[in-house]
Short mmCIF file of C-alpha atoms in Angstrom, two decimals:
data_model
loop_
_atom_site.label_atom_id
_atom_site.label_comp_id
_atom_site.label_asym_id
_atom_site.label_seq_id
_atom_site.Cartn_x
_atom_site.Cartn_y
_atom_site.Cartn_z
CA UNK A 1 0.00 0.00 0.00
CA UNK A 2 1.46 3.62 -1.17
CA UNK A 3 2.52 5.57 2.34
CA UNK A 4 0.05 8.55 2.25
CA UNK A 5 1.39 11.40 3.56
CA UNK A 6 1.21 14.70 2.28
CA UNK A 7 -0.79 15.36 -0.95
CA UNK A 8 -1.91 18.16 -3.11
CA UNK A 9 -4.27 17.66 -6.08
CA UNK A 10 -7.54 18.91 -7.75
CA UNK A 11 -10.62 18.84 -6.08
CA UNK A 12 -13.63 17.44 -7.27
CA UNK A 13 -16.79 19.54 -5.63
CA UNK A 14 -19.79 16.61 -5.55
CA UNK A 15 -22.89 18.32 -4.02
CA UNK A 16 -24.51 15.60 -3.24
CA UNK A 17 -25.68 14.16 0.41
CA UNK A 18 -26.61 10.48 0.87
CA UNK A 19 -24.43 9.18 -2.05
CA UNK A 20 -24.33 5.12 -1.35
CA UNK A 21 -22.14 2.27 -2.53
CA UNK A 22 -24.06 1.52 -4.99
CA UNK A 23 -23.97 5.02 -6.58
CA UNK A 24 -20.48 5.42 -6.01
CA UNK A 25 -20.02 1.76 -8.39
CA UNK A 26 -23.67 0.00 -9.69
CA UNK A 27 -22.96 -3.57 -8.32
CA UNK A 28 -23.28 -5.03 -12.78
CA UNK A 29 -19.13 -3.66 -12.37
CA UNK A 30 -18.37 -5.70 -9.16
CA UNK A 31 -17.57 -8.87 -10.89
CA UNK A 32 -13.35 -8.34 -10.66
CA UNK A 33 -12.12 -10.56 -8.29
CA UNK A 34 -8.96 -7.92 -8.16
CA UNK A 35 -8.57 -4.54 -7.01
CA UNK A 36 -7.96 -2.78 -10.40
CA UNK A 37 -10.08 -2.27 -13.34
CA UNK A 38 -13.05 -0.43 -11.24
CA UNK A 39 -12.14 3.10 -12.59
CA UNK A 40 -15.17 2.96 -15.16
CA UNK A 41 -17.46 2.33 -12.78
CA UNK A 42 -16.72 5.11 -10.60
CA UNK A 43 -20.13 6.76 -10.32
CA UNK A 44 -21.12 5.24 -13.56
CA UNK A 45 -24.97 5.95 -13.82
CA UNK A 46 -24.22 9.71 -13.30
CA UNK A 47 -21.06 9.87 -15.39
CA UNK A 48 -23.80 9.72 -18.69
CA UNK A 49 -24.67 13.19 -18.13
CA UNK A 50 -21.97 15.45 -19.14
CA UNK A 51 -22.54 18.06 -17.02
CA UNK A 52 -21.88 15.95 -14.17
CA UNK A 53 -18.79 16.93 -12.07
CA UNK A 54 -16.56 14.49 -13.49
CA UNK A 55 -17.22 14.70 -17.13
CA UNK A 56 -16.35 18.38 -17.36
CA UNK A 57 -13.34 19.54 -18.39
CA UNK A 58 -12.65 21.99 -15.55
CA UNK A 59 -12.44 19.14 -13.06
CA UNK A 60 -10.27 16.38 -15.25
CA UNK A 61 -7.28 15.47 -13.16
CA UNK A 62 -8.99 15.61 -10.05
CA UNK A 63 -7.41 13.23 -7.28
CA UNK A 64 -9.48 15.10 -4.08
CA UNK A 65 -13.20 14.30 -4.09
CA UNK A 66 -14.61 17.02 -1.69
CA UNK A 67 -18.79 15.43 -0.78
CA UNK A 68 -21.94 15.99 1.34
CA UNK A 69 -22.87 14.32 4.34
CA UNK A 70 -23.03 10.71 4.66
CA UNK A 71 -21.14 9.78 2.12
CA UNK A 72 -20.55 5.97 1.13
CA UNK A 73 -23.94 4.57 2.95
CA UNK A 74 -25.20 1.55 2.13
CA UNK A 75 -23.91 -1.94 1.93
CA UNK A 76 -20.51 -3.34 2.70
CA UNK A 77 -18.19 -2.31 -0.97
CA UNK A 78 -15.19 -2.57 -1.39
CA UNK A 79 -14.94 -1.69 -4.47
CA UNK A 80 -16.84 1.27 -4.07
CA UNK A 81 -13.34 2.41 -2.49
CA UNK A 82 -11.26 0.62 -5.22
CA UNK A 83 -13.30 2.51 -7.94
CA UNK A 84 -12.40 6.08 -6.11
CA UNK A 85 -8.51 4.74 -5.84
CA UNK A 86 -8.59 3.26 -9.62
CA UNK A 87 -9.58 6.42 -10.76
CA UNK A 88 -7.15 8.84 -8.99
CA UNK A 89 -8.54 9.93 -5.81
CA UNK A 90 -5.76 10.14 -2.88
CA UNK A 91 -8.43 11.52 -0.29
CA UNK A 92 -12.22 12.02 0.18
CA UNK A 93 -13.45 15.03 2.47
CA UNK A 94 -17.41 15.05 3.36
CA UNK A 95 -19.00 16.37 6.67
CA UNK A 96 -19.76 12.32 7.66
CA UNK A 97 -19.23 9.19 6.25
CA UNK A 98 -21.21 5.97 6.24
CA UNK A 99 -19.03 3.80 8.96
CA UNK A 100 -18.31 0.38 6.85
CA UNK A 101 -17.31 2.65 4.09
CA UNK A 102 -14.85 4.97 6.10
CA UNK A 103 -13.18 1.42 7.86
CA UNK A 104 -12.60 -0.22 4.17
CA UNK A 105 -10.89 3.36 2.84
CA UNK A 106 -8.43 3.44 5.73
CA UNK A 107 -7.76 0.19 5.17
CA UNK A 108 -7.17 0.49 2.01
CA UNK A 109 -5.24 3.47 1.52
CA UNK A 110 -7.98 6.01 1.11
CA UNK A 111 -7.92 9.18 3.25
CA UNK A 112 -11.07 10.18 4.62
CA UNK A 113 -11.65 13.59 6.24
CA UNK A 114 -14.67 14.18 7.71
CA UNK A 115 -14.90 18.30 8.01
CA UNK A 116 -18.43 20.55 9.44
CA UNK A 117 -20.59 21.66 7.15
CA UNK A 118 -19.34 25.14 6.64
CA UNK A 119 -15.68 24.12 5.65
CA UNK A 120 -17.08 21.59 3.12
CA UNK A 121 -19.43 24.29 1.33
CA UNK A 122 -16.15 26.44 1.13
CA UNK A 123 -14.11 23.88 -0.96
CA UNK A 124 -16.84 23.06 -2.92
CA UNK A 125 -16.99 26.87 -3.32
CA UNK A 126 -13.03 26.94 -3.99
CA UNK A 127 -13.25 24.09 -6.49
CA UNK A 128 -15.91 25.84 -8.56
CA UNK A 129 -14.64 29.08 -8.36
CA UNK A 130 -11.07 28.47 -9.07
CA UNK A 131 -11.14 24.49 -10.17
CA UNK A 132 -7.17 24.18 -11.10
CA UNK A 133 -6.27 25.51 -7.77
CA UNK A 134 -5.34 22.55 -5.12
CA UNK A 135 -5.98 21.66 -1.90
CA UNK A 136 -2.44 20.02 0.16
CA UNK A 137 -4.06 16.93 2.37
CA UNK A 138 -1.15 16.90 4.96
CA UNK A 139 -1.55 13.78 7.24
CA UNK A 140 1.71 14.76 9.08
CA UNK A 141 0.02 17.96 10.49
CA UNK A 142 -3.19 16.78 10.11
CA UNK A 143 -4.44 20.01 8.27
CA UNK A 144 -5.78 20.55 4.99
CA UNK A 145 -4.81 23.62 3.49
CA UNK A 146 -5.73 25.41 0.29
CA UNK A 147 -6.34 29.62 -0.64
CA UNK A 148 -4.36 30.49 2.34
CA UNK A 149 -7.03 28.39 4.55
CA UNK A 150 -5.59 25.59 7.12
CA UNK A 151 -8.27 23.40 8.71
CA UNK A 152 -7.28 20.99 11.41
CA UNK A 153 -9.06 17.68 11.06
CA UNK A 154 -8.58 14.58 13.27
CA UNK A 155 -8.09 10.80 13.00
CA UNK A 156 -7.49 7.51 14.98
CA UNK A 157 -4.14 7.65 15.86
CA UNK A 158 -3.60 4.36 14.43
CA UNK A 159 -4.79 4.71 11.36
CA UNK A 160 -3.34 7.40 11.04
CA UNK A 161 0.38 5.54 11.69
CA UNK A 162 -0.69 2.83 9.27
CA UNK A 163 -1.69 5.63 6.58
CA UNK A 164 1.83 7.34 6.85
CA UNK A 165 3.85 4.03 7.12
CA UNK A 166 1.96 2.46 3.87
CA UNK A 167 0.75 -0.59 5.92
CA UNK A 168 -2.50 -2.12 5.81
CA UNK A 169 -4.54 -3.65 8.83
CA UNK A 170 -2.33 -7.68 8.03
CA UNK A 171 0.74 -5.80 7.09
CA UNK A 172 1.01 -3.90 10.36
CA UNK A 173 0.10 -6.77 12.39
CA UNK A 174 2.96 -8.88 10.70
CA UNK A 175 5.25 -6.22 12.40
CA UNK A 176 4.56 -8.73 15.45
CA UNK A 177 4.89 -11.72 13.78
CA UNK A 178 8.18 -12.65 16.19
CA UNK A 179 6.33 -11.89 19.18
CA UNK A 180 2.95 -13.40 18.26
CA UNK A 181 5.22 -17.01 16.92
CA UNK A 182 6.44 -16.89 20.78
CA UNK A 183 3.25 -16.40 21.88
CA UNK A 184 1.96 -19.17 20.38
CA UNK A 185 4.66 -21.01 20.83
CA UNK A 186 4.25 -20.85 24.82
CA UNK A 187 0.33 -20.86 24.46
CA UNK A 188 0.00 -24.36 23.38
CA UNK A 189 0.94 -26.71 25.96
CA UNK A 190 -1.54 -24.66 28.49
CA UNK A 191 -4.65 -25.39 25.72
CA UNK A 192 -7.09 -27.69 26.58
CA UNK A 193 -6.99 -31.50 24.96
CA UNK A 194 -9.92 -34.04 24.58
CA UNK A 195 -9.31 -38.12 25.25
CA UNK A 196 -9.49 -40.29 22.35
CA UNK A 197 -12.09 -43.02 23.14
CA UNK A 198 -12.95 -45.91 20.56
CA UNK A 199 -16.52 -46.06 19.15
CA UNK A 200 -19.32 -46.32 21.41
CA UNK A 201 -20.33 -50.13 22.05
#
């Protein structure tokens, strides 16, 4: 997994609240048994409309999708977060997210800032206004900056350490993997045993 730790890009403005997994990828393109190849169906029934926020050419490049509240509701997706990732996004702001969908994007790599309402209607402001100007996603500071604007924002501390050192939830646990093998190792003998009988008679 690619260390996150400070990033400036493009934002994307979505105005939209209550966006679920299956808008962010219809589940007819969750048939890859691999996390690549999702990128074209990244919001897929919207993405026909060309004045949707994606398909105009202000916004191409974007790698910061800035949303509403509660994004990412609905069921369990992964790919819903692969789809964001495939197509370039580093980092997803919104004022809330939907939980399963916030645990599988800092898992997997995907930065998401949850900001209040007022901060998120001024980057969507920023992005339309002046859409080639970026916003810097520093996870060292834990700030997002952009216009001469810094916003704090907070996170699980160790997430966060998992974010900056590029590990995901198995990778960081394998950190142990001396210290869990002695565990084990000394667990064993104490576990509990059944007798072998023969067949009832």
């Amino acid at each position: 997994m690619e260390p996150f730790t400070v990033h400036s890009g493009l934002m994307a403005p979505l105005r939209r609240s209550d966006v679920d997994t299956d808008q962010i990828i219809p589940a007819r393109y969750c048939t890859n048994p691999t996390r690549t190849g999702y990128a074209d169906g990244l919001f897929a029934d919207w993405r026909q409309d060309p004045r949707f926020v994606l398909e105009r050419p202000e916004h191409q490049g974007v790698t910061v999708l800035v949303a509403g509240e509660n994004f990412g509701s609905g069921s369990s997706r992964e790919a819903a977060v692969w789809a964001l990732q495939n197509y370039g996004f580093r980092a997803v702001i919104a004022r809330r997210f939907g939980d399963i969908f916030r645990a599988n994007a800092l898992m997997s790599g995907l930065l998401a800032v949850t900001q209040p309402a007022q901060v998120v209607e001024e980057l969507w402001q920023a992005a339309e206004n002046m859409p080639r100007s970026p916003v810097t996603v520093d996870l060292q500071r834990l700030e997002l900056r952009w216009g001469g604007r810094v916003e704090p924002f907070d996170l699980d501390a160790d997430a966060r350490q998992r974010l900056l050192a590029g590990l995901d939830p198995i990778a960081a646990t394998l950190r142990f993997e001396e210290e869990i093998a002695r565990y084990e190792a000394g667990r064993r003998p104490a576990l509990p045993t059944s007798l072998t009988t023969g067949p009832a008679s």
